[in-house]
Coordinates of N, CA, C and O in Angstrom, one line a residue:
M444 N -22.3 -23.8 -38.0 CA -21.0 -23.7 -37.8 C -20.2 -25.0 -37.9 O -20.5 -26.0 -38.0
T445 N -19.1 -25.1 -38.3 CA -18.0 -25.8 -38.9 C -17.4 -26.4 -37.5 O -16.9 -25.5 -37.1
E446 N -16.9 -27.8 -37.7 CA -16.4 -28.5 -36.6 C -15.1 -28.9 -37.2 O -15.2 -29.6 -38.2
E447 N -14.0 -28.9 -36.9 CA -12.8 -29.5 -37.0 C -12.4 -30.2 -36.0 O -12.3 -29.5 -34.6
V448 N -11.2 -30.7 -36.2 CA -10.3 -31.7 -35.0 C -8.9 -31.1 -35.1 O -8.3 -31.0 -36.0
F449 N -8.8 -30.6 -33.9 CA -7.3 -30.1 -33.4 C -6.7 -30.9 -32.5 O -7.3 -31.1 -31.5
T450 N -5.4 -30.9 -32.7 CA -4.1 -31.4 -32.0 C -3.7 -30.5 -31.5 O -2.9 -29.5 -31.8
L451 N -3.7 -30.7 -30.1 CA -3.2 -29.7 -29.4 C -2.2 -30.0 -28.6 O -2.6 -31.2 -27.8
R452 N -1.1 -29.2 -28.2 CA 0.1 -29.5 -27.2 C -0.3 -28.9 -25.7 O 0.6 -27.5 -25.7
I453 N -1.0 -29.4 -24.9 CA -1.3 -28.6 -23.5 C 0.0 -29.0 -22.5 O -0.7 -30.3 -22.3
N454 N 0.5 -28.2 -21.7 CA 1.2 -28.7 -20.4 C 2.1 -30.0 -20.6 O 2.1 -30.9 -19.6
G455 N 2.4 -30.1 -22.1 CA 3.6 -31.3 -22.2 C 2.7 -32.4 -22.6 O 3.2 -33.6 -22.7
R456 N 1.6 -32.4 -22.7 CA 0.6 -33.6 -23.1 C -0.1 -32.9 -24.7 O -0.6 -32.2 -24.8
T457 N -0.4 -34.4 -25.4 CA -0.9 -33.9 -26.8 C -2.2 -34.3 -26.5 O -2.8 -35.6 -26.2
T458 N -3.2 -33.6 -26.9 CA -4.8 -33.9 -26.9 C -5.4 -33.5 -28.0 O -4.6 -32.6 -28.9
R459 N -6.6 -33.9 -28.2 CA -7.1 -33.9 -29.5 C -8.7 -32.9 -29.0 O -9.3 -33.5 -27.9
W460 N -9.2 -31.8 -29.5 CA -10.4 -31.4 -29.4 C -11.2 -30.9 -30.4 O -10.3 -30.6 -31.5
T461 N -12.2 -31.3 -30.5 CA -13.4 -30.9 -31.8 C -13.8 -29.8 -32.0 O -15.2 -30.1 -30.5
G462 N -13.8 -29.0 -32.6 CA -14.9 -27.6 -32.5 C -15.0 -27.0 -33.3 O -14.3 -26.9 -34.2
D463 N -15.6 -25.4 -33.2 CA -15.6 -24.7 -34.0 C -13.8 -24.1 -34.1 O -13.4 -23.6 -32.6
P464 N -13.5 -23.5 -35.0 CA -12.1 -23.6 -35.2 C -11.9 -21.8 -34.8 O -10.7 -21.3 -34.4
L465 N -12.8 -21.4 -34.5 CA -12.9 -19.9 -34.0 C -13.3 -19.6 -32.7 O -13.1 -18.9 -31.5
A466 N -13.2 -21.0 -32.0 CA -13.6 -20.7 -30.5 C -12.5 -20.2 -30.0 O -11.3 -20.3 -29.7
P467 N -12.2 -19.2 -28.6 CA -11.1 -18.8 -28.1 C -11.0 -19.8 -27.4 O -11.5 -21.0 -26.8
L468 N -9.3 -19.6 -27.5 CA -8.7 -21.0 -26.8 C -8.7 -20.9 -25.6 O -9.0 -22.0 -24.7
A469 N -9.2 -19.8 -24.8 CA -9.7 -19.6 -23.3 C -10.6 -20.4 -22.9 O -11.2 -21.4 -22.1
D470 N -11.8 -20.6 -23.7 CA -12.9 -21.3 -23.9 C -12.7 -22.7 -23.8 O -13.4 -24.0 -23.4
V471 N -11.8 -23.4 -24.9 CA -11.4 -24.5 -25.1 C -10.8 -25.1 -23.8 O -11.1 -26.4 -23.6
L472 N -9.9 -24.2 -23.5 CA -9.1 -24.8 -22.0 C -9.8 -25.0 -20.9 O -9.9 -26.3 -20.7
R473 N -10.9 -24.0 -20.9 CA -11.9 -24.3 -19.7 C -12.8 -25.2 -19.9 O -13.1 -26.1 -19.1
D474 N -13.4 -24.8 -20.6 CA -14.9 -25.5 -21.1 C -14.4 -26.9 -21.6 O -15.8 -28.0 -21.6
G475 N -13.8 -26.8 -22.8 CA -13.6 -28.3 -23.4 C -13.0 -29.1 -23.0 O -12.7 -30.2 -22.9
L476 N -11.7 -28.8 -22.2 CA -10.6 -29.3 -21.4 C -10.7 -29.4 -20.0 O -9.8 -30.1 -19.4
G477 N -11.3 -28.8 -19.2 CA -11.4 -28.9 -17.8 C -10.3 -28.0 -17.1 O -9.9 -28.1 -15.6
L478 N -9.5 -27.2 -18.2 CA -8.6 -26.5 -17.6 C -8.7 -25.2 -16.7 O -8.9 -23.9 -17.5
T479 N -9.6 -25.4 -15.9 CA -10.2 -24.1 -15.3 C -9.2 -23.1 -14.6 O -9.4 -22.0 -13.9
G480 N -7.8 -23.2 -14.3 CA -7.0 -22.5 -13.8 C -6.9 -20.9 -14.5 O -6.9 -20.2 -14.3
T481 N -7.3 -21.1 -15.9 CA -7.3 -20.0 -16.6 C -8.4 -19.2 -16.5 O -9.7 -20.0 -16.8
K482 N -8.4 -18.4 -16.3 CA -9.9 -17.3 -16.0 C -10.5 -16.6 -17.2 O -9.1 -16.2 -17.9
I483 N -11.7 -16.0 -17.3 CA -11.7 -15.5 -18.3 C -12.6 -14.0 -17.1 O -13.4 -14.0 -16.8
G484 N -11.7 -12.9 -17.8 CA -12.3 -11.8 -17.4 C -13.2 -10.8 -18.2 O -14.1 -10.7 -18.7
C485 N -12.6 -10.0 -19.0 CA -12.9 -8.9 -19.9 C -13.5 -9.4 -21.0 O -13.7 -9.1 -22.0
R486 N -12.6 -10.8 -22.1 CA -12.9 -11.4 -23.3 C -12.2 -10.5 -24.3 O -12.5 -10.1 -25.4
T487 N -11.7 -9.1 -23.7 CA -10.8 -7.9 -25.2 C -9.4 -8.0 -24.5 O -9.0 -7.0 -25.6
G488 N -8.6 -8.8 -24.0 CA -7.3 -9.0 -23.9 C -6.6 -7.7 -22.7 O -5.7 -7.3 -23.0
E489 N -7.9 -6.9 -22.3 CA -7.3 -6.2 -21.2 C -7.1 -6.3 -20.0 O -6.0 -5.6 -19.3
C490 N -7.5 -7.7 -19.3 CA -7.8 -7.4 -17.9 C -6.1 -8.8 -17.6 O -5.8 -9.0 -16.6
G491 N -6.0 -9.4 -18.6 CA -4.7 -10.7 -18.2 C -5.3 -11.9 -17.9 O -4.1 -12.7 -17.2
A492 N -6.8 -12.0 -17.5 CA -7.0 -13.3 -16.2 C -6.8 -14.5 -17.3 O -6.5 -15.6 -16.7
C493 N -7.1 -14.6 -18.4 CA -6.7 -15.5 -19.2 C -5.4 -16.2 -19.9 O -5.4 -16.9 -20.6
T494 N -4.0 -15.3 -19.2 CA -2.6 -15.4 -19.6 C -2.5 -16.6 -19.8 O -2.8 -17.5 -18.5
I495 N -2.0 -17.4 -20.8 CA -1.2 -18.7 -20.7 C 0.3 -18.3 -21.4 O 0.6 -17.5 -21.9
L496 N 0.7 -19.1 -21.4 CA 2.4 -19.1 -22.3 C 1.7 -20.1 -23.7 O 1.5 -20.9 -23.4
L497 N 2.2 -19.4 -24.3 CA 2.1 -20.1 -26.2 C 3.7 -20.0 -26.2 O 4.1 -19.1 -26.7
D498 N 4.6 -21.4 -26.7 CA 5.6 -21.0 -27.1 C 6.4 -20.3 -26.0 O 7.5 -19.6 -26.5
G499 N 6.3 -20.4 -24.7 CA 7.0 -19.8 -23.7 C 6.5 -18.4 -23.8 O 6.9 -17.4 -22.5
R500 N 5.9 -17.8 -24.3 CA 5.4 -16.1 -24.3 C 4.0 -15.7 -23.6 O 3.2 -16.7 -24.2
P501 N 4.0 -14.9 -22.8 CA 2.7 -14.7 -21.9 C 1.8 -14.6 -23.4 O 1.9 -13.4 -24.3
V502 N 0.2 -15.0 -23.4 CA -0.5 -14.2 -24.3 C -2.1 -14.2 -23.6 O -2.1 -14.9 -23.0
M503 N -2.7 -13.4 -24.0 CA -4.1 -13.7 -24.1 C -4.8 -14.9 -24.4 O -5.3 -14.7 -25.7
S504 N -5.2 -15.6 -23.7 CA -5.9 -16.7 -24.8 C -7.5 -16.5 -25.1 O -7.7 -17.2 -25.7
C505 N -7.8 -15.1 -24.0 CA -9.4 -15.5 -25.0 C -9.7 -14.5 -26.4 O -10.4 -14.6 -27.3
L506 N -7.9 -13.9 -26.9 CA -8.1 -13.4 -28.0 C -7.4 -14.5 -29.0 O -7.7 -14.1 -30.2
L507 N -7.2 -15.5 -28.9 CA -6.7 -16.1 -29.8 C -8.0 -17.8 -30.2 O -8.4 -18.1 -29.4
P508 N -7.7 -17.7 -31.6 CA -8.8 -19.0 -31.5 C -8.2 -20.2 -32.2 O -7.0 -20.4 -32.2
V509 N -8.7 -21.0 -31.6 CA -7.8 -22.8 -30.9 C -7.3 -22.8 -32.6 O -6.0 -23.2 -32.4
A510 N -7.9 -22.5 -33.6 CA -7.2 -23.1 -34.5 C -6.1 -22.4 -35.3 O -4.4 -22.8 -35.8
A511 N -5.5 -21.2 -34.4 CA -4.1 -20.7 -34.5 C -3.3 -21.0 -33.5 O -1.7 -21.0 -33.8
V512 N -3.2 -22.2 -32.8 CA -2.3 -22.6 -32.0 C -1.8 -24.2 -31.8 O -1.3 -24.6 -31.0
Q513 N -2.5 -24.6 -33.2 CA -2.3 -25.9 -33.2 C -0.7 -26.0 -33.7 O 0.0 -25.4 -33.9
E514 N 0.1 -27.5 -33.1 CA 1.4 -27.5 -33.0 C 2.1 -26.8 -32.1 O 3.3 -26.4 -32.2
M515 N 1.9 -25.6 -31.7 CA 2.2 -24.7 -30.3 C 2.5 -25.1 -29.1 O 1.8 -26.1 -28.8
D516 N 3.3 -25.1 -28.3 CA 3.0 -25.4 -26.8 C 2.6 -24.7 -26.2 O 2.8 -23.3 -25.8
I517 N 1.2 -25.0 -25.5 CA 0.4 -24.1 -24.7 C 0.7 -25.0 -23.2 O 0.8 -25.8 -23.1
R518 N 1.1 -23.6 -22.6 CA 1.2 -24.1 -20.9 C 0.4 -23.2 -20.1 O 0.3 -21.9 -20.2
T519 N -1.0 -24.0 -19.1 CA -1.3 -23.2 -18.5 C -1.0 -23.2 -17.2 O 0.1 -23.7 -16.7
I520 N -1.5 -22.4 -15.9 CA -1.2 -22.3 -14.7 C -1.1 -24.0 -14.2 O -0.1 -24.5 -13.6
E521 N -2.0 -24.6 -14.6 CA -1.7 -26.2 -14.3 C -0.7 -26.5 -14.7 O 0.2 -27.6 -14.1
G522 N 0.0 -26.5 -15.7 CA 1.2 -27.3 -16.0 C 2.4 -26.5 -15.4 O 3.4 -26.9 -15.5
L523 N 2.5 -25.5 -15.0 CA 3.5 -24.9 -14.2 C 3.8 -25.0 -13.0 O 4.7 -25.0 -12.3
A524 N 2.8 -25.9 -12.5 CA 2.9 -26.0 -11.2 C 3.9 -27.0 -10.2 O 4.3 -26.9 -9.4
S525 N 4.6 -28.0 -11.2 CA 5.7 -28.8 -11.0 C 7.0 -28.1 -11.0 O 8.2 -28.7 -10.9
D526 N 6.8 -27.2 -11.8 CA 8.3 -26.0 -11.8 C 8.5 -25.3 -10.8 O 7.8 -24.8 -10.0
S527 N 10.0 -25.6 -9.9 CA 10.8 -25.3 -8.7 C 10.5 -24.0 -8.9 O 10.1 -22.9 -7.7
R528 N 10.8 -22.9 -10.0 CA 10.6 -21.5 -9.6 C 9.3 -21.0 -9.0 O 9.1 -20.1 -8.8
F529 N 8.4 -21.8 -10.2 CA 6.7 -21.4 -10.0 C 6.5 -21.4 -8.8 O 5.8 -21.1 -7.8
E530 N 6.9 -22.3 -8.1 CA 6.7 -23.3 -6.3 C 7.3 -21.8 -5.6 O 6.6 -21.6 -4.7
A531 N 8.3 -21.5 -5.8 CA 9.1 -20.4 -5.3 C 8.1 -19.2 -5.0 O 7.5 -18.3 -4.3
L532 N 7.7 -18.8 -6.4 CA 6.9 -17.7 -6.8 C 5.6 -17.8 -6.0 O 4.9 -16.8 -5.5
A533 N 5.0 -19.3 -5.9 CA 3.5 -19.3 -5.3 C 3.6 -19.2 -4.0 O 3.0 -18.7 -3.4
D534 N 5.0 -19.6 -3.1 CA 5.0 -19.5 -1.6 C 5.7 -17.9 -1.3 O 4.8 -17.8 -0.7
A535 N 6.2 -17.4 -2.2 CA 6.4 -15.8 -2.3 C 4.9 -15.1 -2.1 O 4.6 -14.1 -1.5
M536 N 4.0 -15.4 -3.4 CA 2.5 -14.5 -3.4 C 1.6 -14.8 -2.4 O 1.4 -14.1 -1.7
A537 N 1.8 -15.9 -1.6 CA 1.0 -16.5 -0.6 C 1.6 -15.9 0.8 O 0.7 -15.1 1.3
A538 N 3.0 -15.6 1.1 CA 3.6 -15.0 2.1 C 3.4 -13.5 2.2 O 3.3 -12.9 3.0
C539 N 3.3 -13.0 1.1 CA 3.2 -11.5 0.8 C 2.0 -11.2 0.7 O 1.5 -9.8 0.6
G540 N 1.0 -12.2 0.7 CA -0.4 -11.5 0.3 C -0.6 -11.2 -1.1 O -1.4 -10.0 -1.3
G541 N -0.1 -11.9 -2.2 CA -0.3 -11.1 -3.2 C -1.3 -11.8 -4.2 O -1.7 -10.9 -5.3
A542 N -2.0 -12.5 -3.5 CA -3.5 -12.7 -4.0 C -4.4 -12.2 -3.2 O -4.9 -12.6 -2.1
Q543 N -5.3 -11.4 -3.4 CA -6.3 -11.0 -2.8 C -7.5 -11.8 -3.0 O -7.8 -12.7 -2.2
C544 N -8.4 -11.3 -4.0 CA -9.6 -12.2 -4.1 C -9.2 -13.2 -5.3 O -10.0 -14.2 -4.9
G545 N -8.5 -13.5 -5.9 CA -7.5 -14.6 -6.6 C -7.9 -14.8 -7.9 O -7.2 -15.6 -8.5
Y546 N -8.8 -13.9 -8.7 CA -9.3 -14.1 -9.7 C -8.5 -13.8 -10.9 O -8.1 -14.3 -11.9
C547 N -7.3 -12.7 -10.3 CA -6.6 -12.1 -11.9 C -5.4 -13.3 -11.3 O -4.3 -13.2 -12.0
T548 N -5.1 -13.9 -10.1 CA -3.8 -14.4 -10.1 C -3.3 -15.7 -10.8 O -2.0 -15.7 -11.2
P549 N -4.0 -16.3 -11.4 CA -3.2 -17.1 -12.5 C -2.9 -16.8 -13.3 O -1.8 -17.1 -14.0
G550 N -3.2 -15.6 -14.1 CA -2.9 -14.3 -15.2 C -1.4 -14.0 -14.8 O -0.5 -14.1 -15.5
I551 N -1.5 -13.5 -13.9 CA 0.0 -13.0 -13.0 C 0.8 -13.4 -12.9 O 2.2 -13.8 -13.0
M552 N 0.6 -15.1 -12.3 CA 1.4 -15.9 -11.9 C 2.3 -16.9 -13.3 O 3.5 -16.9 -13.3
V553 N 1.5 -16.8 -14.1 CA 2.0 -17.2 -15.6 C 2.6 -16.0 -16.2 O 4.2 -16.3 -16.6
T554 N 2.5 -14.9 -15.9 CA 3.2 -14.1 -16.4 C 4.4 -13.8 -16.1 O 5.8 -13.7 -16.3
L555 N 4.3 -13.8 -14.2 CA 5.6 -13.6 -13.7 C 6.6 -14.7 -13.9 O 8.1 -14.8 -14.2
S556 N 5.8 -15.8 -13.9 CA 6.6 -17.3 -14.0 C 7.7 -17.2 -15.5 O 8.6 -17.4 -15.5
A557 N 6.8 -16.3 -16.6 CA 7.5 -16.5 -18.0 C 8.9 -15.3 -17.6 O 9.9 -15.8 -18.2
A558 N 8.2 -14.5 -17.1 CA 9.4 -13.3 -16.9 C 10.8 -13.7 -15.8 O 11.7 -13.3 -16.0
L559 N 10.3 -14.4 -14.9 CA 11.6 -15.3 -14.3 C 12.5 -16.3 -14.9 O 13.3 -16.3 -14.6
Q560 N 12.2 -17.2 -15.9 CA 12.4 -17.8 -16.6 C 13.2 -17.1 -17.7 O 14.1 -17.6 -18.1
H561 N 12.7 -15.9 -18.1 CA 13.9 -15.0 -19.1 C 13.7 -13.5 -18.7 O 13.3 -12.9 -19.1
P562 N 14.7 -13.2 -17.7 CA 15.2 -11.9 -17.1 C 15.0 -11.0 -18.3 O 15.1 -9.8 -18.2
D563 N 16.1 -11.8 -19.4 CA 16.3 -10.4 -20.2 C 15.1 -10.2 -21.0 O 15.4 -8.8 -21.6
W564 N 14.4 -10.8 -21.1 CA 12.9 -10.2 -21.8 C 12.8 -8.8 -21.2 O 11.7 -7.9 -22.0
F565 N 12.8 -8.8 -19.8 CA 12.3 -7.4 -19.4 C 13.4 -6.8 -18.4 O 13.8 -6.3 -17.9
A566 N 14.9 -6.8 -19.0 CA 15.9 -6.3 -18.5 C 15.7 -4.7 -18.5 O 16.1 -4.6 -17.4
D567 N 15.1 -4.3 -19.3 CA 15.5 -2.9 -19.5 C 14.2 -2.1 -19.0 O 14.4 -1.0 -18.4
S568 N 13.5 -3.0 -18.6 CA 11.7 -2.5 -18.1 C 11.4 -3.0 -16.8 O 10.4 -2.0 -16.3
G569 N 12.0 -4.0 -16.6 CA 11.7 -4.5 -14.9 C 10.2 -5.3 -15.4 O 9.4 -5.3 -16.3
Y570 N 10.4 -5.7 -14.0 CA 9.0 -6.8 -13.5 C 7.8 -5.9 -13.9 O 6.6 -6.7 -14.2
E571 N 7.6 -4.9 -13.6 CA 6.4 -4.0 -13.6 C 6.0 -4.1 -15.0 O 4.5 -4.1 -15.0
A572 N 6.7 -4.0 -15.8 CA 6.5 -3.8 -17.2 C 6.1 -5.3 -18.0 O 5.2 -5.2 -18.6
A573 N 6.5 -6.4 -17.3 CA 6.1 -7.6 -17.7 C 4.5 -7.8 -17.3 O 4.0 -8.3 -17.8
L574 N 4.2 -6.8 -16.1 CA 2.7 -6.9 -15.6 C 1.6 -6.1 -16.4 O 0.7 -5.9 -15.8
K575 N 2.2 -5.3 -17.2 CA 1.4 -4.1 -17.8 C 0.3 -4.9 -18.6 O -0.8 -4.0 -18.7
N576 N 0.3 -6.0 -19.0 CA -1.3 -6.8 -19.3 C -2.0 -7.5 -18.4 O -3.1 -7.9 -18.9
N577 N -1.7 -7.4 -16.9 CA -2.5 -8.1 -16.3 C -2.9 -7.2 -15.6 O -2.5 -6.2 -14.8
L578 N -4.3 -7.0 -14.9 CA -5.4 -5.8 -14.6 C -5.4 -7.1 -12.3 O -6.2 -7.6 -12.8
C579 N -4.9 -6.2 -11.8 CA -5.6 -6.5 -10.7 C -6.1 -5.5 -10.0 O -6.2 -4.6 -9.7
R580 N -7.7 -5.5 -9.8 CA -8.9 -4.9 -9.8 C -8.7 -5.0 -7.9 O -9.2 -3.6 -7.5
C581 N -7.9 -5.2 -7.2 CA -8.2 -5.2 -5.9 C -6.6 -4.2 -5.1 O -6.3 -4.5 -4.1
T582 N -5.9 -3.7 -6.3 CA -4.9 -3.1 -6.1 C -3.8 -3.8 -5.2 O -3.4 -3.2 -4.4
G583 N -3.5 -4.8 -5.6 CA -2.7 -5.7 -5.0 C -1.2 -5.5 -5.5 O -0.4 -6.4 -5.1
Y584 N -0.8 -4.7 -6.1 CA 0.4 -4.5 -7.0 C 1.5 -4.8 -5.9 O 2.8 -4.9 -5.9
Q585 N 1.4 -4.0 -5.0 CA 2.7 -3.7 -3.8 C 2.8 -5.0 -3.6 O 3.6 -5.3 -3.2
A586 N 2.1 -6.1 -3.0 CA 2.3 -6.9 -2.3 C 2.8 -8.1 -3.4 O 3.5 -9.2 -3.3
I587 N 2.2 -7.7 -4.8 CA 3.0 -8.8 -5.7 C 4.2 -8.1 -5.9 O 5.1 -9.4 -6.0
R588 N 4.5 -7.2 -6.1 CA 6.0 -6.5 -6.1 C 6.7 -6.8 -5.0 O 8.1 -7.5 -5.6
E589 N 6.6 -7.3 -4.1 CA 7.2 -7.9 -2.5 C 7.4 -9.4 -2.7 O 8.4 -9.8 -3.0
A590 N 6.4 -9.8 -3.6 CA 6.5 -11.4 -3.7 C 7.8 -11.4 -4.7 O 8.6 -12.4 -4.8
I591 N 7.8 -11.0 -5.9 CA 9.3 -10.8 -7.0 C 10.0 -10.5 -6.4 O 11.5 -11.2 -6.6
A592 N 10.0 -9.6 -5.7 CA 11.5 -9.4 -4.7 C 11.7 -10.2 -3.7 O 13.4 -10.7 -3.6
Q593 N 11.1 -11.0 -2.7 CA 11.3 -12.2 -2.3 C 11.9 -13.2 -3.2 O 12.7 -13.8 -2.8
V594 N 11.2 -13.4 -4.7 CA 12.0 -14.8 -5.5 C 13.2 -14.3 -5.5 O 14.2 -15.0 -5.7
Q595 N 13.3 -13.0 -6.0 CA 14.5 -12.5 -7.0 C 15.8 -12.4 -6.0 O 16.8 -13.0 -5.9
G596 N 15.1 -12.0 -4.5 CA 16.5 -11.8 -3.6 C 16.3 -12.6 -1.9 O 17.5 -12.5 -1.8
G597 N 15.4 -13.7 -2.3 CA 15.5 -14.5 -1.2 C 15.6 -13.8 0.1 O 15.9 -14.2 1.1
A598 N 14.6 -12.6 -0.1 CA 14.3 -11.7 1.7 C 13.4 -13.0 2.3 O 13.5 -14.1 2.1
T599 N 13.8 -13.0 3.8 CA 13.5 -13.7 4.9 C 12.2 -13.3 5.4 O 11.4 -14.0 6.4
S600 N 11.9 -12.1 5.1 CA 10.7 -11.6 5.7 C 10.0 -10.6 5.1 O 10.9 -9.7 4.3
T601 N 8.8 -10.2 4.9 CA 8.0 -9.0 4.2 C 7.1 -8.4 5.1 O 6.4 -9.0 5.4
A602 N 7.1 -7.2 5.2 CA 6.2 -6.1 6.1 C 4.5 -6.1 4.9 O 4.9 -5.8 3.6
V603 N 3.8 -6.7 5.6 CA 2.8 -6.2 4.3 C 1.3 -5.7 5.1 O 1.3 -5.6 6.3
A604 N 1.0 -4.5 4.3 CA 0.2 -3.2 4.7 C -0.9 -3.9 5.1 O -1.7 -4.8 4.5
A605 N -1.3 -3.9 6.1 CA -2.4 -3.8 6.9 C -3.6 -3.1 5.9 O -3.6 -1.8 5.7
P606 N -4.9 -3.3 6.0 CA -6.1 -2.6 5.2 C -6.3 -1.5 6.1 O -6.1 -1.7 7.6
A607 N -6.8 -0.2 5.7 CA -6.9 0.8 6.5 C -7.7 0.7 7.7 O -9.0 -0.3 7.9
G608 N -7.4 1.2 9.0 CA -8.0 0.8 10.0 C -8.1 -0.9 10.9 O -8.5 -0.9 11.6
A609 N -7.4 -1.6 10.2 CA -7.4 -2.8 10.9 C -5.9 -3.3 11.8 O -5.4 -4.2 12.0
G610 N -5.1 -1.9 12.1 CA -3.9 -2.0 13.0 C -2.6 -2.0 12.2 O -3.0 -1.7 10.9
P611 N -1.8 -1.9 13.1 CA -0.1 -2.1 11.9 C -0.1 -3.3 11.2 O -0.7 -4.1 11.2
A612 N 0.9 -2.9 10.2 CA 1.3 -3.9 9.2 C 1.8 -5.2 10.0 O 2.3 -4.9 11.2
K613 N 1.8 -6.4 9.6 CA 2.4 -7.5 10.0 C 3.5 -8.0 9.4 O 3.6 -7.8 8.5
E614 N 4.0 -8.8 10.2 CA 5.5 -9.4 9.6 C 5.1 -10.9 9.1 O 4.7 -11.6 10.0
V615 N 5.6 -11.2 7.9 CA 5.0 -12.8 7.4 C 6.7 -13.5 7.2 O 7.3 -12.7 6.5
A616 N 6.7 -14.3 7.7 CA 7.7 -15.0 7.5 C 7.6 -15.8 6.3 O 7.0 -16.3 6.0
S617 N 8.8 -16.1 5.8 CA 9.1 -16.6 4.3 C 10.0 -18.0 4.7 O 10.5 -18.2 5.1
R618 N 9.3 -18.8 3.7 CA 9.9 -20.1 3.7 C 10.5 -20.7 4.7 O 11.4 -20.6 5.0

């Protein structure tokens, strides 16, 4: 294995990483740099758990060799936490129950954060199209849709569907 030194710009900071140029960016972020908010699911780009922003666009970091992202702006879920729009989305996801098991949540949040910052990207197809590369195996899409609606419209409360046999839906106050 050939090792090289890479200069990476991650969450507004420049860092160096030494290793295999073909190492998947997801592995470098998690194992090499301790940014464990990026999850690894399928390793084939189908589940979206590893979604990061690369120059502002959501991409699957499990498919990208680290050598391909030098000098590009890499933003992980950890780097989005201080953005006020991201905070509003996180609050809405929590209030609406948009995170069930939570494994897909970082990838979904990163994708939605980009969609909220650039609504023109999805003007014709909507936010559901933005999530076409993010798989939630817990079928939490309705709660995620409610969270998006809450962020967009500033809704004051959202009905959250209860699991079958658990009684009536409950009302969740927002912000």
